[in-house]
Every structure is written in structure tokens, then in C-alpha cells.
PDB file of C-alpha atoms in Angstrom:
ATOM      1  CA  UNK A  14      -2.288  12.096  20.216  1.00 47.00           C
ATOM      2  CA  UNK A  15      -4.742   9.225  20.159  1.00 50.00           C
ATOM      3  CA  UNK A  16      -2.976   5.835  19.356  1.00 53.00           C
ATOM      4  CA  UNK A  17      -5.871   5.149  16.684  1.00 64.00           C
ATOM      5  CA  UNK A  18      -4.520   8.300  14.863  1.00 75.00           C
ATOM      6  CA  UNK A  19      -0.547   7.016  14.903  1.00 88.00           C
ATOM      7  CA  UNK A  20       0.702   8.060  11.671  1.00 89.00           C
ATOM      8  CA  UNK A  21       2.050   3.827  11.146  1.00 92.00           C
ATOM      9  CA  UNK A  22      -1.258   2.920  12.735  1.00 91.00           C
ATOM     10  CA  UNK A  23      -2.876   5.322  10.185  1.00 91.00           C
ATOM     11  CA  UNK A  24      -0.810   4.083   6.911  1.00 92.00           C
ATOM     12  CA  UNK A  25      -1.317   0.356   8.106  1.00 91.00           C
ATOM     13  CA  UNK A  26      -5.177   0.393   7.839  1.00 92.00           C
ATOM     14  CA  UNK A  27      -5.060   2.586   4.676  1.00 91.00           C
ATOM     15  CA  UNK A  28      -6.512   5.753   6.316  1.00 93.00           C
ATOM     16  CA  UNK A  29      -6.895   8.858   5.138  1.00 93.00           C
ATOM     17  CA  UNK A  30      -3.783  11.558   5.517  1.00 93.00           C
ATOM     18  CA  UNK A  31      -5.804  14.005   6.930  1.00 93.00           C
ATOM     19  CA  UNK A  32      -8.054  12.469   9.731  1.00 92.00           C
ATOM     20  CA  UNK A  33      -6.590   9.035   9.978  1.00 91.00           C
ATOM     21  CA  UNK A  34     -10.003   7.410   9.919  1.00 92.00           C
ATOM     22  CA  UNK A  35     -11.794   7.430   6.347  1.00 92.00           C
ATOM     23  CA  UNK A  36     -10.725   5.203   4.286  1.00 92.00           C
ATOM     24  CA  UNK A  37      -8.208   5.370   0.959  1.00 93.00           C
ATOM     25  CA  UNK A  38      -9.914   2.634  -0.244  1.00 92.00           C
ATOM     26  CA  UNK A  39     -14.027   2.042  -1.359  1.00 89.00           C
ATOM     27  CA  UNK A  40     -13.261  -2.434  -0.810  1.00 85.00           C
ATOM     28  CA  UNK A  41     -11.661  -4.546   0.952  1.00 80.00           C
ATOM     29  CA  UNK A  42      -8.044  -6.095   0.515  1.00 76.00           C
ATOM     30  CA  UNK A  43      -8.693  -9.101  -0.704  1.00 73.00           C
ATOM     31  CA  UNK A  44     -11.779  -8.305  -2.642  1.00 69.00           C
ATOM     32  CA  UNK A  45     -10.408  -8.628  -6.137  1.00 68.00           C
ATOM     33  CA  UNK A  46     -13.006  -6.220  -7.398  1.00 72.00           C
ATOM     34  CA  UNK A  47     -11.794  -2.839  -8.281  1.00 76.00           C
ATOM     35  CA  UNK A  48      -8.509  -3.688  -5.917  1.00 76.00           C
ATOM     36  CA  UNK A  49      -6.562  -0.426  -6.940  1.00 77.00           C
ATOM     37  CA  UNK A  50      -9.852   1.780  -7.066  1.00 87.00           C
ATOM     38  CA  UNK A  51      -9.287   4.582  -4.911  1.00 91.00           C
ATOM     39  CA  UNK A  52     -12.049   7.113  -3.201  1.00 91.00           C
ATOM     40  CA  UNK A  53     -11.852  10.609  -4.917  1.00 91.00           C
ATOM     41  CA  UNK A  54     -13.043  11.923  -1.493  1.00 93.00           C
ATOM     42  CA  UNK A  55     -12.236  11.292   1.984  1.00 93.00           C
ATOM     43  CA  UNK A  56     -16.040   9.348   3.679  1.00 93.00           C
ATOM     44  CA  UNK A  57     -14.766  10.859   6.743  1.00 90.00           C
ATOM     45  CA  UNK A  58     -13.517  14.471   6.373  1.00 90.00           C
ATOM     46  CA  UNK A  59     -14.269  15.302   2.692  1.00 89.00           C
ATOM     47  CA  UNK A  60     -10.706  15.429   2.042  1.00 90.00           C
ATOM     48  CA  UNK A  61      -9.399  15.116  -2.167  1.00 92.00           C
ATOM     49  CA  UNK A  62      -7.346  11.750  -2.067  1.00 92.00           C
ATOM     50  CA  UNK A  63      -6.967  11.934  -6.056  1.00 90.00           C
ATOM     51  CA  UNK A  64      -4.978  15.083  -5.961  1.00 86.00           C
ATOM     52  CA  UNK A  65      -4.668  15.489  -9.871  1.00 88.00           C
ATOM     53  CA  UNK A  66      -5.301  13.199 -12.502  1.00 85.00           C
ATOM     54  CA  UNK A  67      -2.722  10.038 -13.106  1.00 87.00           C
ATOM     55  CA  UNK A  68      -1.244  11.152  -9.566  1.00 89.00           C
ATOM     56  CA  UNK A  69      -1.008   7.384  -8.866  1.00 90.00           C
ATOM     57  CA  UNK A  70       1.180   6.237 -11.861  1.00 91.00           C
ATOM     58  CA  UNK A  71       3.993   7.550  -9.705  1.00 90.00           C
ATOM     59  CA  UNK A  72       3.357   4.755  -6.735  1.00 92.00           C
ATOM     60  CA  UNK A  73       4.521   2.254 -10.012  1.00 91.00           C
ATOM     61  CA  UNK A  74       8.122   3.279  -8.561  1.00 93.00           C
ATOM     62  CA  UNK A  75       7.357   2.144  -4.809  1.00 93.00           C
ATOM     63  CA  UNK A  76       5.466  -1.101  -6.282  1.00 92.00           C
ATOM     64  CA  UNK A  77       8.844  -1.762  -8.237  1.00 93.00           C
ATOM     65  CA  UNK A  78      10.822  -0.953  -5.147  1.00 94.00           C
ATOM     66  CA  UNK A  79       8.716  -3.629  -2.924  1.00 93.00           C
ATOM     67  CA  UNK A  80       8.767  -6.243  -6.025  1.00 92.00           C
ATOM     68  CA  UNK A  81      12.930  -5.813  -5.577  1.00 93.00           C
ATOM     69  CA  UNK A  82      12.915  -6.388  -1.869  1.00 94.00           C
ATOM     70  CA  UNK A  83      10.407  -9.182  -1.846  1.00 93.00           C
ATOM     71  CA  UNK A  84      12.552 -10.996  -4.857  1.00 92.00           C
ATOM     72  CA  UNK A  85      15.796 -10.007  -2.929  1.00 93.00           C
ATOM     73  CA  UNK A  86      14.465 -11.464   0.158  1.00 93.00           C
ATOM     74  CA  UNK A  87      12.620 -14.907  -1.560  1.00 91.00           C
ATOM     75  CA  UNK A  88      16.340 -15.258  -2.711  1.00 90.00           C
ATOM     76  CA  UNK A  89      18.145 -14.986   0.331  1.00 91.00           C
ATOM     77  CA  UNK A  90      15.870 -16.983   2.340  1.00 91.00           C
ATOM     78  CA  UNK A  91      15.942 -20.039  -0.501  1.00 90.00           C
ATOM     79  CA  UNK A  92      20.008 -19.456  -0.675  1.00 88.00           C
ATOM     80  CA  UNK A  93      20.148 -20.501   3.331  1.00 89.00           C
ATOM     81  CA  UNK A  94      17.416 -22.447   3.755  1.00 87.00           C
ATOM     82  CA  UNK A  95      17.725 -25.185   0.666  1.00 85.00           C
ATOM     83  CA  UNK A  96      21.465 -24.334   0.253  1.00 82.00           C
ATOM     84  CA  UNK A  97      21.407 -23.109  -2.726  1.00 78.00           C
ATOM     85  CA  UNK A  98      18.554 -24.747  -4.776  1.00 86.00           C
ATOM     86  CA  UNK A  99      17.915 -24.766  -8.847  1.00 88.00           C
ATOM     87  CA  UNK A 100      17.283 -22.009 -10.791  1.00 88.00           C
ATOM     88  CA  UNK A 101      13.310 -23.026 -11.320  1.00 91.00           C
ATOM     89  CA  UNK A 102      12.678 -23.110  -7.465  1.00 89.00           C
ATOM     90  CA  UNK A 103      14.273 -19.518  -7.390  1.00 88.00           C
ATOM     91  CA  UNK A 104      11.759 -18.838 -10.282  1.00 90.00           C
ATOM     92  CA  UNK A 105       8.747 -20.300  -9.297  1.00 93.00           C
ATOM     93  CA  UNK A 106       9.324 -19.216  -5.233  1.00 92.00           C
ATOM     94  CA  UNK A 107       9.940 -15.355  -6.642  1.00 91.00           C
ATOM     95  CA  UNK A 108       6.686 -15.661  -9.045  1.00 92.00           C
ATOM     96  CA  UNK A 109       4.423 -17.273  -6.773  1.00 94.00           C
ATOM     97  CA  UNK A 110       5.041 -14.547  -3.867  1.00 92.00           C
ATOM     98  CA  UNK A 111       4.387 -11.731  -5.926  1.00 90.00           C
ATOM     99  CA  UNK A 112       1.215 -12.923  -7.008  1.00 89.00           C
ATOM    100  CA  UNK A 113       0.543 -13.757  -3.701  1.00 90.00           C
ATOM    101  CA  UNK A 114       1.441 -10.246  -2.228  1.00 91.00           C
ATOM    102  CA  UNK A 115       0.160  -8.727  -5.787  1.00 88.00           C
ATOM    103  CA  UNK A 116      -2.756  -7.153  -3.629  1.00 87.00           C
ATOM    104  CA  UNK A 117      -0.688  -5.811  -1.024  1.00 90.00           C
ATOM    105  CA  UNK A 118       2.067  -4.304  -2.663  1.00 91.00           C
ATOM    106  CA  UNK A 119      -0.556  -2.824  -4.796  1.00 90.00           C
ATOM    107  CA  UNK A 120      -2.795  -0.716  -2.265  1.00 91.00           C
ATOM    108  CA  UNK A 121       0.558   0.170  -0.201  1.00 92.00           C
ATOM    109  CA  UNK A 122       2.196   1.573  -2.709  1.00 94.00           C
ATOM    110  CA  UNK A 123      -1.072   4.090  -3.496  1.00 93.00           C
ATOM    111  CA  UNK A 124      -0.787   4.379   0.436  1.00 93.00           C
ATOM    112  CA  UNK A 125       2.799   5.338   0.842  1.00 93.00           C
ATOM    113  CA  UNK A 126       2.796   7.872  -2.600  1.00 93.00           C
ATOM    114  CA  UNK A 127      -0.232   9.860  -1.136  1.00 92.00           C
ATOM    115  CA  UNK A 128       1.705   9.849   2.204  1.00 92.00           C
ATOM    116  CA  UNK A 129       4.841  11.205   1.102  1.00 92.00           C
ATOM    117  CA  UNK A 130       3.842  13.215  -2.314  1.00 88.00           C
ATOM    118  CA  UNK A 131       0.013  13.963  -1.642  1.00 85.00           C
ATOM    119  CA  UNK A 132       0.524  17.359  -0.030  1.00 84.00           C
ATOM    120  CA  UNK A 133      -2.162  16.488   2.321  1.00 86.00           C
ATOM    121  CA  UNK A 134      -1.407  16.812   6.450  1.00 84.00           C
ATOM    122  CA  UNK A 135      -2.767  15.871   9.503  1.00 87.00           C
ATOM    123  CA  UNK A 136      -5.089  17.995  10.894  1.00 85.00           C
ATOM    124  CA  UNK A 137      -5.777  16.557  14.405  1.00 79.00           C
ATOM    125  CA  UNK A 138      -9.478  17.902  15.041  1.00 69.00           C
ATOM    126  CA  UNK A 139     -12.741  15.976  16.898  1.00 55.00           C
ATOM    127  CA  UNK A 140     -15.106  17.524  14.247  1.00 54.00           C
ATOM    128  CA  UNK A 141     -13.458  15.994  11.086  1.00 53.00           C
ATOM    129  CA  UNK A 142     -16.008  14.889   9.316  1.00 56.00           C
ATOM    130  CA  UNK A 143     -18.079  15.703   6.006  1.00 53.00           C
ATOM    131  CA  UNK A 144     -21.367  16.631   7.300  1.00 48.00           C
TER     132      UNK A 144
END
């Protein structure tokens, strides 16, 4: 297999589950402007990335999960590295990183749900593209 087709190379860069090189996504991370918007269609292979209507409410679940591991995480670090500071800086160090990361937990979220619950495989071919 081609390492620009890795299935981790493939979720990292928000590719598409079937060829691994359209993109999930019609703008950029950090654009701001339709940041959860996601192509109906693969540009690449022509492959359905919105496999039913609302099939994205489900990702709300692995957003929540990430939003626990990042707070569980902010807390641990604080707890050993300031030894155990005030409640606020807990507060305000937990809110600020999830706006901050807001953008990424987002998108991966949509990325990981299609992954796992998209029904959509790999199909390793050279010609995999919508002409």
C-alpha cells in the first residue's frame, strides 16, 4: 500500500474513506467559515460522504468523548505542574482549550464517525476518480 493512502495518514488529513485522497471537507481548518460543512460527494472518487440525513449528529458523542479527555488532561497537567492551583485557573485553563481546539475536535469527530459508522471501505484502485 502507498504510505499516502495509510488509513492514520488518511484520517489525519481528513480524506475520504474510500480513496484516501478527496477531501471530507469543502475549507480549510482554521477557516471559520462553514467549519463543520461537509462535501455530500467525494471531489476525488464520487463517493456519498453524507450517508443519510442527520448522520453526523451521532459524531456529538466522539466530540463529548474528546471534550472529557482534553478537560481530564488540562486537569492533570495543572494538578502537577502548579501543585494544585484554584478552582478559576482549573476553569479558565479547561474553557480556554476547548475553544482553542473547538475547530479540531469538531472536524475529527465528523472524521472518526464516517470512519467507523459510514459503511464506506477502501477500495485501493489507480483510477479512483469522478470523471
Amino acid at each position: 500500500m502507498n504510505e499516502d493512502n495509510s488509513l492514520i495518514g488518511a484520517i489525519a488529513k481528513a480524506k475520504c474513506p474510500k480513496c484516501r485522497k478527496g477531501n471530507i471537507f469543502p475549507v480549510a481548518l482554521f477557516s471559520f467559515r462553514k467549519l463543520s460543512e461537509v462535501n455530500h460527494n467525494c471531489p476525488n472518487c464520487g463517493a456519498e460522504l453524507v450517508p443519510e440525513p442527520d448522520f453526523y449528529y451521532g459524531a456529538m458523542y466522539i466530540s463529548y468523548a474528546l471534550s472529557v479527555a482534553l478537560f481530564v488532561n488540562v486537569m492533570i497537567v495543572l494538578n502537577y505542574v502548579f501543585d494544585d492551583p484554584d478552582l478559576m485557573v482549573y476553569i479558565l485553563s479547561v474553557l480556554f482549550f476547548n475553544v482553542l481546539l473547538l475547530p479540531i475536535m469538531l472536524r475529527y469527530s465528523k472524521v472518526l464517525y464516517l470512519y467507523w459508522l459510514g459503511g464506506i471501505s477502501y477500495q485501493e484502485n489507480k483510477n479512483n476518480t469522478v470523471h
